[in-house]
Coordinates of C-alpha atoms and ligand atoms in Angstrom, one line a residue:
M21 CA 80.0 78.4 127.0
R22 CA 81.1 76.1 124.2
T23 CA 82.5 77.0 120.7
Q24 CA 84.8 75.4 118.1
V25 CA 87.7 78.0 118.4
G26 CA 88.2 80.0 121.5
I27 CA 90.1 83.2 120.6
V28 CA 92.0 85.2 123.2
G29 CA 92.6 88.8 122.2
A30 CA 90.8 91.2 119.8
G31 CA 93.8 92.8 118.1
P32 CA 94.1 92.4 114.4
A33 CA 95.1 88.8 114.7
G34 CA 92.1 87.6 116.8
L35 CA 89.6 89.7 115.0
L36 CA 90.7 88.6 111.5
L37 CA 90.7 84.9 112.6
A38 CA 87.1 85.2 113.9
H39 CA 86.1 86.9 110.7
L40 CA 87.7 84.3 108.3
L41 CA 86.4 81.4 110.4
R42 CA 82.9 82.8 110.3
L43 CA 83.0 83.0 106.5
R44 CA 83.9 79.3 106.5
G45 CA 81.1 78.3 108.9
I46 CA 83.3 77.8 111.9
D47 CA 82.1 79.2 115.3
S48 CA 84.4 81.1 117.6
I49 CA 84.2 83.3 120.6
V50 CA 86.6 86.2 121.0
I51 CA 87.4 87.7 124.4
E52 CA 89.4 90.9 124.9
S53 CA 90.5 92.4 128.2
R54 CA 90.4 96.0 127.0
S55 CA 87.3 98.1 126.1
R56 CA 86.2 98.5 122.5
D57 CA 87.0 102.1 122.7
Y58 CA 90.5 101.4 123.8
V59 CA 91.2 98.9 121.1
E60 CA 89.7 101.1 118.4
S61 CA 91.8 104.2 119.4
R62 CA 95.1 102.5 120.0
I63 CA 97.5 104.0 117.4
R64 CA 99.7 101.5 115.7
A65 CA 101.5 101.2 112.4
G66 CA 99.9 101.8 109.0
V67 CA 101.5 100.0 106.1
L68 CA 99.6 97.1 104.5
E69 CA 101.3 94.7 102.1
Q70 CA 99.4 93.8 98.9
G71 CA 98.8 90.4 100.3
T72 CA 97.2 91.8 103.5
V73 CA 95.0 94.2 101.4
D74 CA 93.9 91.1 99.3
I75 CA 93.0 89.1 102.4
L76 CA 90.8 92.0 103.8
C77 CA 89.2 92.8 100.4
E78 CA 88.5 89.3 99.4
S79 CA 86.9 88.5 102.7
G80 CA 84.5 91.5 102.4
V81 CA 86.0 94.0 104.9
G82 CA 87.9 96.1 102.4
E83 CA 85.3 98.7 101.5
R84 CA 86.7 101.6 103.6
L85 CA 90.3 100.4 102.9
Q86 CA 89.7 100.8 99.2
Q87 CA 88.1 104.2 99.6
Q88 CA 90.5 105.7 102.1
G89 CA 93.7 103.7 101.9
L90 CA 96.5 105.5 100.1
P91 CA 98.3 103.3 97.6
H92 CA 102.1 104.0 97.5
H93 CA 104.4 103.0 94.7
G94 CA 107.6 104.0 96.3
I95 CA 109.4 105.1 99.4
E96 CA 112.4 107.4 99.9
L97 CA 115.6 106.9 101.8
S98 CA 117.3 110.1 103.0
F99 CA 121.0 110.1 103.9
S100 CA 124.2 112.1 103.5
G101 CA 122.1 115.2 102.6
A102 CA 120.1 113.7 99.7
R103 CA 116.9 111.7 99.2
H104 CA 116.7 108.6 97.0
R105 CA 113.6 107.0 95.8
I106 CA 113.0 103.2 95.8
N107 CA 110.5 102.5 93.1
L108 CA 108.6 99.6 94.8
H109 CA 106.2 99.3 91.9
D110 CA 108.8 99.0 89.1
L111 CA 111.2 96.8 91.1
T112 CA 108.5 94.2 92.0
G113 CA 106.6 93.8 88.8
G114 CA 103.8 96.1 89.8
R115 CA 103.3 95.4 93.5
A116 CA 102.7 98.3 96.0
I117 CA 101.8 99.0 99.6
T118 CA 98.7 100.8 101.0
V119 CA 98.9 103.3 103.9
Y120 CA 95.9 102.6 106.1
G121 CA 96.1 102.7 109.9
Q122 CA 96.0 99.4 111.8
T123 CA 93.4 101.2 114.0
E124 CA 91.1 101.4 110.9
V125 CA 91.6 97.7 110.1
V126 CA 90.6 96.9 113.7
K127 CA 87.5 99.1 113.4
D128 CA 86.4 97.5 110.2
L129 CA 86.9 94.0 111.6
I130 CA 84.9 94.8 114.8
A131 CA 82.1 96.3 112.7
A132 CA 81.9 93.1 110.7
Q133 CA 81.7 90.9 113.8
I134 CA 79.1 93.1 115.3
A135 CA 77.0 93.2 112.0
A136 CA 77.1 89.4 112.0
A137 CA 76.1 89.3 115.7
A138 CA 79.2 87.1 116.3
P139 CA 80.4 86.6 119.9
L140 CA 83.0 89.2 120.7
Y141 CA 83.3 90.3 124.3
F142 CA 85.3 93.4 125.5
E143 CA 86.5 94.0 129.0
V144 CA 86.7 90.2 129.5
E145 CA 90.1 89.0 130.5
A146 CA 91.3 85.5 130.1
T147 CA 92.8 84.4 133.4
S148 CA 94.1 81.0 132.4
I149 CA 94.0 78.4 129.6
H150 CA 93.8 74.6 130.3
D151 CA 93.9 71.1 128.7
F152 CA 95.2 72.2 125.4
E153 CA 97.1 68.9 125.2
S154 CA 93.7 67.2 125.1
E155 CA 90.8 67.4 122.6
S156 CA 88.8 69.7 124.9
P157 CA 90.8 72.8 125.8
K158 CA 89.3 75.5 128.1
I159 CA 89.7 79.2 128.6
R160 CA 88.8 80.6 132.0
F161 CA 87.8 84.2 132.3
R162 CA 86.3 86.6 134.8
Q163 CA 83.2 88.5 134.0
G164 CA 81.2 90.6 136.5
G165 CA 83.2 89.2 139.4
K166 CA 82.4 85.6 138.4
E167 CA 84.8 82.9 137.1
R168 CA 83.5 81.4 133.8
E169 CA 84.8 79.0 131.2
I170 CA 84.8 78.5 127.4
Q171 CA 85.1 74.9 126.3
C172 CA 86.4 74.6 122.7
D173 CA 88.2 72.3 120.2
F174 CA 91.1 74.7 119.7
I175 CA 92.5 77.8 121.4
A176 CA 93.9 80.7 119.3
G177 CA 96.4 82.7 121.4
C178 CA 96.1 86.1 119.7
D179 CA 96.8 87.9 122.9
G180 CA 99.9 89.9 121.9
F181 CA 103.4 90.0 123.4
H182 CA 102.2 90.4 127.0
G183 CA 99.4 87.9 126.8
I184 CA 98.9 84.7 128.9
C185 CA 98.8 82.0 126.2
R186 CA 102.5 81.8 125.3
P187 CA 103.7 81.7 129.0
T188 CA 101.3 78.9 129.8
I189 CA 103.2 76.5 127.5
P190 CA 105.4 74.4 129.7
A191 CA 109.0 75.6 130.1
G192 CA 111.3 73.7 128.0
K193 CA 108.8 73.1 125.2
L194 CA 109.5 76.5 123.5
S195 CA 112.6 78.1 122.2
V196 CA 112.7 81.8 122.3
F197 CA 115.0 84.0 120.1
E198 CA 115.3 87.7 121.1
R199 CA 117.2 90.9 120.5
V200 CA 116.4 94.1 122.3
Y201 CA 117.7 97.3 120.5
P202 CA 119.4 100.1 122.4
F203 CA 116.8 102.7 121.2
G204 CA 113.1 103.3 120.8
W205 CA 110.8 105.4 118.6
L206 CA 109.0 108.5 119.8
G207 CA 105.9 108.5 117.6
I208 CA 103.5 111.4 117.1
L209 CA 100.3 111.8 115.2
A210 CA 99.8 115.4 114.1
Q211 CA 97.1 117.3 112.3
S212 CA 99.3 118.6 109.5
T213 CA 100.0 118.0 105.8
P214 CA 102.7 115.2 105.4
P215 CA 105.9 116.7 104.1
S216 CA 105.9 114.3 101.1
E217 CA 103.4 112.1 99.3
E218 CA 105.6 109.1 100.1
L219 CA 107.2 107.8 103.3
I220 CA 110.7 109.1 104.0
Y221 CA 113.1 106.9 106.0
C222 CA 115.9 109.2 107.3
H223 CA 119.4 108.1 108.3
H224 CA 120.9 111.1 110.1
E225 CA 123.9 111.7 112.4
R226 CA 121.5 112.7 115.2
G227 CA 119.5 109.4 114.7
F228 CA 116.7 107.9 112.6
A229 CA 113.5 109.7 111.7
L230 CA 110.5 108.5 109.7
F231 CA 107.9 110.7 107.9
S232 CA 104.7 108.8 107.3
M233 CA 101.0 109.6 107.2
R234 CA 97.4 108.5 107.8
T235 CA 95.5 110.8 105.5
P236 CA 96.5 113.8 103.3
E237 CA 95.7 115.9 106.4
I238 CA 97.2 113.7 109.2
T239 CA 100.8 113.0 109.4
R240 CA 102.6 110.2 111.4
L241 CA 106.1 111.0 112.4
Y242 CA 108.8 109.1 114.4
I243 CA 112.1 110.1 115.9
Q244 CA 114.7 107.7 117.3
C245 CA 115.0 108.2 121.1
E246 CA 116.2 106.4 124.2
P247 CA 114.4 103.0 124.7
D248 CA 113.1 104.2 128.1
E249 CA 112.6 107.8 127.0
D250 CA 110.5 110.0 129.3
I251 CA 108.0 111.7 127.1
A252 CA 108.1 114.7 129.4
N253 CA 111.6 115.4 127.8
W254 CA 109.8 116.0 124.5
P255 CA 107.7 119.1 124.5
D256 CA 106.1 119.8 121.1
A257 CA 108.6 122.4 120.1
R258 CA 111.5 120.0 120.6
I259 CA 109.8 117.3 118.5
W260 CA 109.3 119.7 115.6
D261 CA 112.8 121.1 115.8
E262 CA 114.3 117.6 115.8
L263 CA 112.1 116.4 112.9
E264 CA 113.0 119.6 111.0
T265 CA 116.7 118.9 111.4
R266 CA 116.6 115.3 110.5
L267 CA 114.3 115.9 107.4
H268 CA 116.1 118.9 106.1
A269 CA 119.3 117.2 105.8
G270 CA 117.5 115.7 102.9
G271 CA 116.8 118.9 101.0
D272 CA 113.8 120.9 99.9
L273 CA 110.7 119.7 101.8
T274 CA 108.5 121.8 104.1
L275 CA 107.6 120.4 107.4
T276 CA 104.2 121.9 108.4
E277 CA 103.6 122.1 112.1
G278 CA 100.2 121.3 113.5
P279 CA 98.4 120.2 116.7
I280 CA 99.9 117.0 118.0
L281 CA 97.1 114.5 118.6
Q282 CA 99.0 111.7 120.2
K283 CA 102.6 111.0 121.5
S284 CA 104.1 107.7 122.6
V285 CA 107.4 105.8 122.9
T286 CA 107.8 102.3 121.4
P287 CA 110.7 100.1 122.5
M288 CA 112.3 98.1 119.7
R289 CA 112.6 94.4 119.9
S290 CA 113.0 91.3 117.7
F291 CA 111.4 88.2 119.2
V292 CA 110.5 84.7 117.8
T293 CA 108.9 81.7 119.6
E294 CA 109.4 78.2 118.2
P295 CA 107.2 76.4 117.6
M296 CA 104.1 78.5 117.3
Q297 CA 101.8 75.6 118.4
F298 CA 101.6 73.3 121.4
G299 CA 98.9 70.7 121.3
R300 CA 95.6 72.4 120.4
L301 CA 96.9 75.9 121.3
F302 CA 98.0 78.0 118.3
L303 CA 99.8 81.3 118.7
A304 CA 99.5 84.0 116.1
G305 CA 100.7 87.6 115.6
D306 CA 102.5 89.4 118.4
A307 CA 101.9 86.5 120.8
A308 CA 104.4 84.5 118.7
H309 CA 106.8 87.1 117.3
I310 CA 107.7 90.7 117.4
V311 CA 109.6 92.8 114.8
P312 CA 111.0 96.3 115.2
P313 CA 108.7 98.6 113.2
T314 CA 111.3 99.8 110.7
G315 CA 110.2 97.3 108.0
A316 CA 106.4 97.8 108.8
K317 CA 106.0 94.0 109.0
G318 CA 104.1 93.5 112.4
L319 CA 100.5 93.7 111.2
N320 CA 101.3 91.9 107.9
L321 CA 102.9 89.0 109.7
A322 CA 99.9 88.7 111.9
A323 CA 97.6 88.6 108.9
A324 CA 99.8 85.9 107.2
D325 CA 99.6 83.7 110.3
I326 CA 95.9 84.1 110.5
R327 CA 95.4 83.3 106.8
M328 CA 97.2 80.0 107.4
L329 CA 95.5 79.2 110.6
A330 CA 92.0 79.8 109.2
R331 CA 92.7 77.6 106.2
A332 CA 94.2 74.9 108.4
L333 CA 91.2 74.9 110.7
A334 CA 88.8 74.9 107.7
T335 CA 90.6 71.8 106.2
F336 CA 90.3 70.1 109.6
Y337 CA 86.6 70.8 110.0
Q338 CA 85.6 70.3 106.4
A339 CA 87.8 67.3 105.4
G340 CA 88.8 65.9 108.8
N341 CA 92.4 66.5 107.7
A342 CA 94.9 67.9 110.3
A343 CA 97.9 68.1 107.9
L344 CA 97.8 71.9 107.6
L345 CA 97.3 72.3 111.3
E346 CA 100.4 70.2 111.8
Q347 CA 102.4 72.3 109.4
Y348 CA 101.1 75.6 110.7
S349 CA 104.2 76.4 112.8
V350 CA 106.8 75.4 110.2
T351 CA 104.9 77.2 107.4
C352 CA 104.5 80.4 109.4
L353 CA 108.0 80.5 110.8
R354 CA 109.6 80.5 107.3
R355 CA 107.8 83.8 106.6
V356 CA 108.4 85.1 110.1
W357 CA 112.2 84.6 109.9
R358 CA 112.4 86.3 106.5
A359 CA 110.5 89.3 108.0
E360 CA 112.7 89.1 111.1
H361 CA 115.8 89.4 109.0
F362 CA 114.4 92.2 106.9
S363 CA 113.2 94.2 109.9
W364 CA 116.6 93.7 111.7
W365 CA 118.4 94.8 108.5
M366 CA 116.3 97.9 107.9
T367 CA 116.8 98.8 111.6
S368 CA 120.5 98.3 111.5
L369 CA 120.9 100.2 108.2
L370 CA 119.0 103.3 109.4
H371 CA 119.6 103.9 113.1
K372 CA 122.4 105.4 115.1
F373 CA 123.8 102.8 117.5
P374 CA 125.2 104.1 120.8
E375 CA 128.4 102.0 120.7
T376 CA 129.0 102.6 117.0
T377 CA 132.5 103.2 115.6
P378 CA 133.5 105.4 112.6
F379 CA 134.2 102.1 110.7
Q380 CA 130.6 100.9 111.3
Q381 CA 129.2 104.3 110.4
R382 CA 131.0 104.1 107.0
L383 CA 129.7 100.6 106.4
Q384 CA 126.1 101.8 107.0
L385 CA 126.6 104.6 104.4
A386 CA 128.2 102.1 102.0
E387 CA 125.2 99.9 102.3
L388 CA 122.8 102.8 101.8
E389 CA 124.7 103.9 98.7
Y390 CA 124.5 100.3 97.4
V391 CA 120.8 99.9 98.1
T392 CA 120.0 103.1 96.2
R393 CA 122.4 102.7 93.3
S394 CA 122.3 98.9 92.5
R395 CA 119.0 97.7 91.0
A396 CA 119.7 94.2 92.4
A397 CA 120.1 95.6 96.0
A398 CA 117.1 97.9 95.6
T399 CA 115.0 95.0 94.3
S400 CA 115.8 93.0 97.4
L401 CA 114.6 95.9 99.6
A402 CA 111.5 96.4 97.5
E403 CA 110.3 92.8 97.3
N404 CA 110.7 92.4 101.1
Y405 CA 109.0 95.8 101.7
V406 CA 105.9 95.1 99.6
G407 CA 105.8 91.5 101.0
L408 CA 106.9 88.2 99.5
P409 CA 104.2 86.2 97.9
F410 CA 102.4 83.6 100.0
E411 CA 103.9 80.1 99.6
D412 CA 100.7 78.4 98.5
Ligands
APR16 N1 92.6 88.2 127.9 C1 92.0 88.8 126.8 N2 92.7 89.7 126.0 C2 94.0 89.8 126.1 C3 94.7 89.2 127.2 C4 93.9 88.4 128.1 N3 94.5 87.8 129.1 N4 96.0 89.6 127.1 C5 96.1 90.4 126.0 N5 94.9 90.6 125.4 C6 94.5 91.4 124.3 C7 95.2 92.8 124.3 O1 94.5 93.7 125.0 C8 95.2 93.1 122.8 O2 94.0 93.8 122.4 O3 95.1 90.8 123.1 C9 95.2 91.8 122.1 C10 96.4 91.5 121.3 O4 96.4 92.4 120.2 P1 97.8 93.0 119.6 O5 98.7 93.4 120.6 O6 97.3 94.1 118.6 O7 98.4 91.8 118.8 P2 98.0 91.1 117.4 O8 96.5 91.0 117.2 O9 98.9 90.0 117.3 O10 98.4 92.2 116.3 C11 99.7 92.3 115.8 O11 99.6 94.6 116.4 O12 101.1 95.1 118.1 C12 100.8 95.3 116.8 O13 102.9 95.6 115.6 C13 101.9 94.7 116.0 O14 101.0 95.3 114.0 C14 101.1 94.2 114.8 C15 99.9 93.7 115.3
PHB17 C1 103.5 104.2 110.2 O1 102.9 104.9 109.3 O2 103.0 104.1 111.4 C2 104.7 103.4 109.9 C3 105.1 103.4 108.6 C4 106.2 102.7 108.2 C5 106.9 102.0 109.2 C6 106.5 102.0 110.5 C7 105.3 102.7 110.9 O3 108.1 101.3 108.9

């Protein structure tokens, strides 16, 4: 098999890249180890920055997003027994976020690939990648018990944190920066009315909680838990009790219980690889960086990487100019590190740390007071939360 860009992984990064390249007349083949059903039902985050919404809408995959996405102009922070609204819209000159599940973005992108009869193969696992320091890189994969190969001009490593592309880069060529947090999030999706029309981030003495949603009938809720929490410790009744306690410290809202559709534990990590490129291998999305979910940046960073990579590849193929490809890593990493800082800061502000001292607890509350009382501090949170403008 031969193509221009061989893409490993059909998460949001790989699918969006294939889509944007196709619109520019560049061929690609996407291979994904999991089944279509698995990829389309994997529950992930659900907050899209304006810039991400624009990429999807301008490239023609925004129809369902525009019909079903929920535009949000603010978020709430709950602490010390009261809720405080951050008016994202006013503080950022009219920008906002859209609540729309990553799962739905993935379904829309898969539908676009399939409608265009573009090559997208599920249950095909890349086993190794080769020759990406030359002009003819290769991806090997197994299909139906046979070893096969894709020959391409470039490889896009969009295979997530546990993929094979990043570890194939020779040791010593990459620097890795990492922080693992001493807690995780227990997430549930429930068929019940969200307690509020906006997201509520709760700082509570028992630990963090987040009240989010997918639709006006489906709520998405998170509770801080142990990083290796056994889900068996969390029968439904305990989850609702704990959410009730952490929410009600904030006041007057009603938490409606309903059937829990899905439960999972997510560990929390910050991780960056530098550079994000080696020869003709380009890493994008979770393959290159991870943020803890508190700032809702993971999917948005992946979309920003792909926007850059698609433009850089188009400039290469259309004008024979590799300058944008050469700048890919440096350009992406500026945005990545800003989002890393914001996500670390939101995480540090809102969670209960096991080794915390009374001094540190007071500092956290002082920072929360500042962020909700000072327009300058609130603006900083708001502009990062809605997403900083693209550089170009
Ligand atoms: N061969 C083929 N596919 C692979 C391989 C392999 N060897 N290894 C991993 N994959 C696939 C995974 O099954 C997964 O579907 O690569 C895909 C990577 O997708 P994601 O993990 O969703 O990563 P990405 O597309 O970068 O999306 C980033 O997803 O994890 C969230 O919070 C993150 O929102 C962010 C977004
Ligand atoms: C979600 O709705 O899944 C969600 C929202 C905000 C976050 C993280 C996850 O910060």
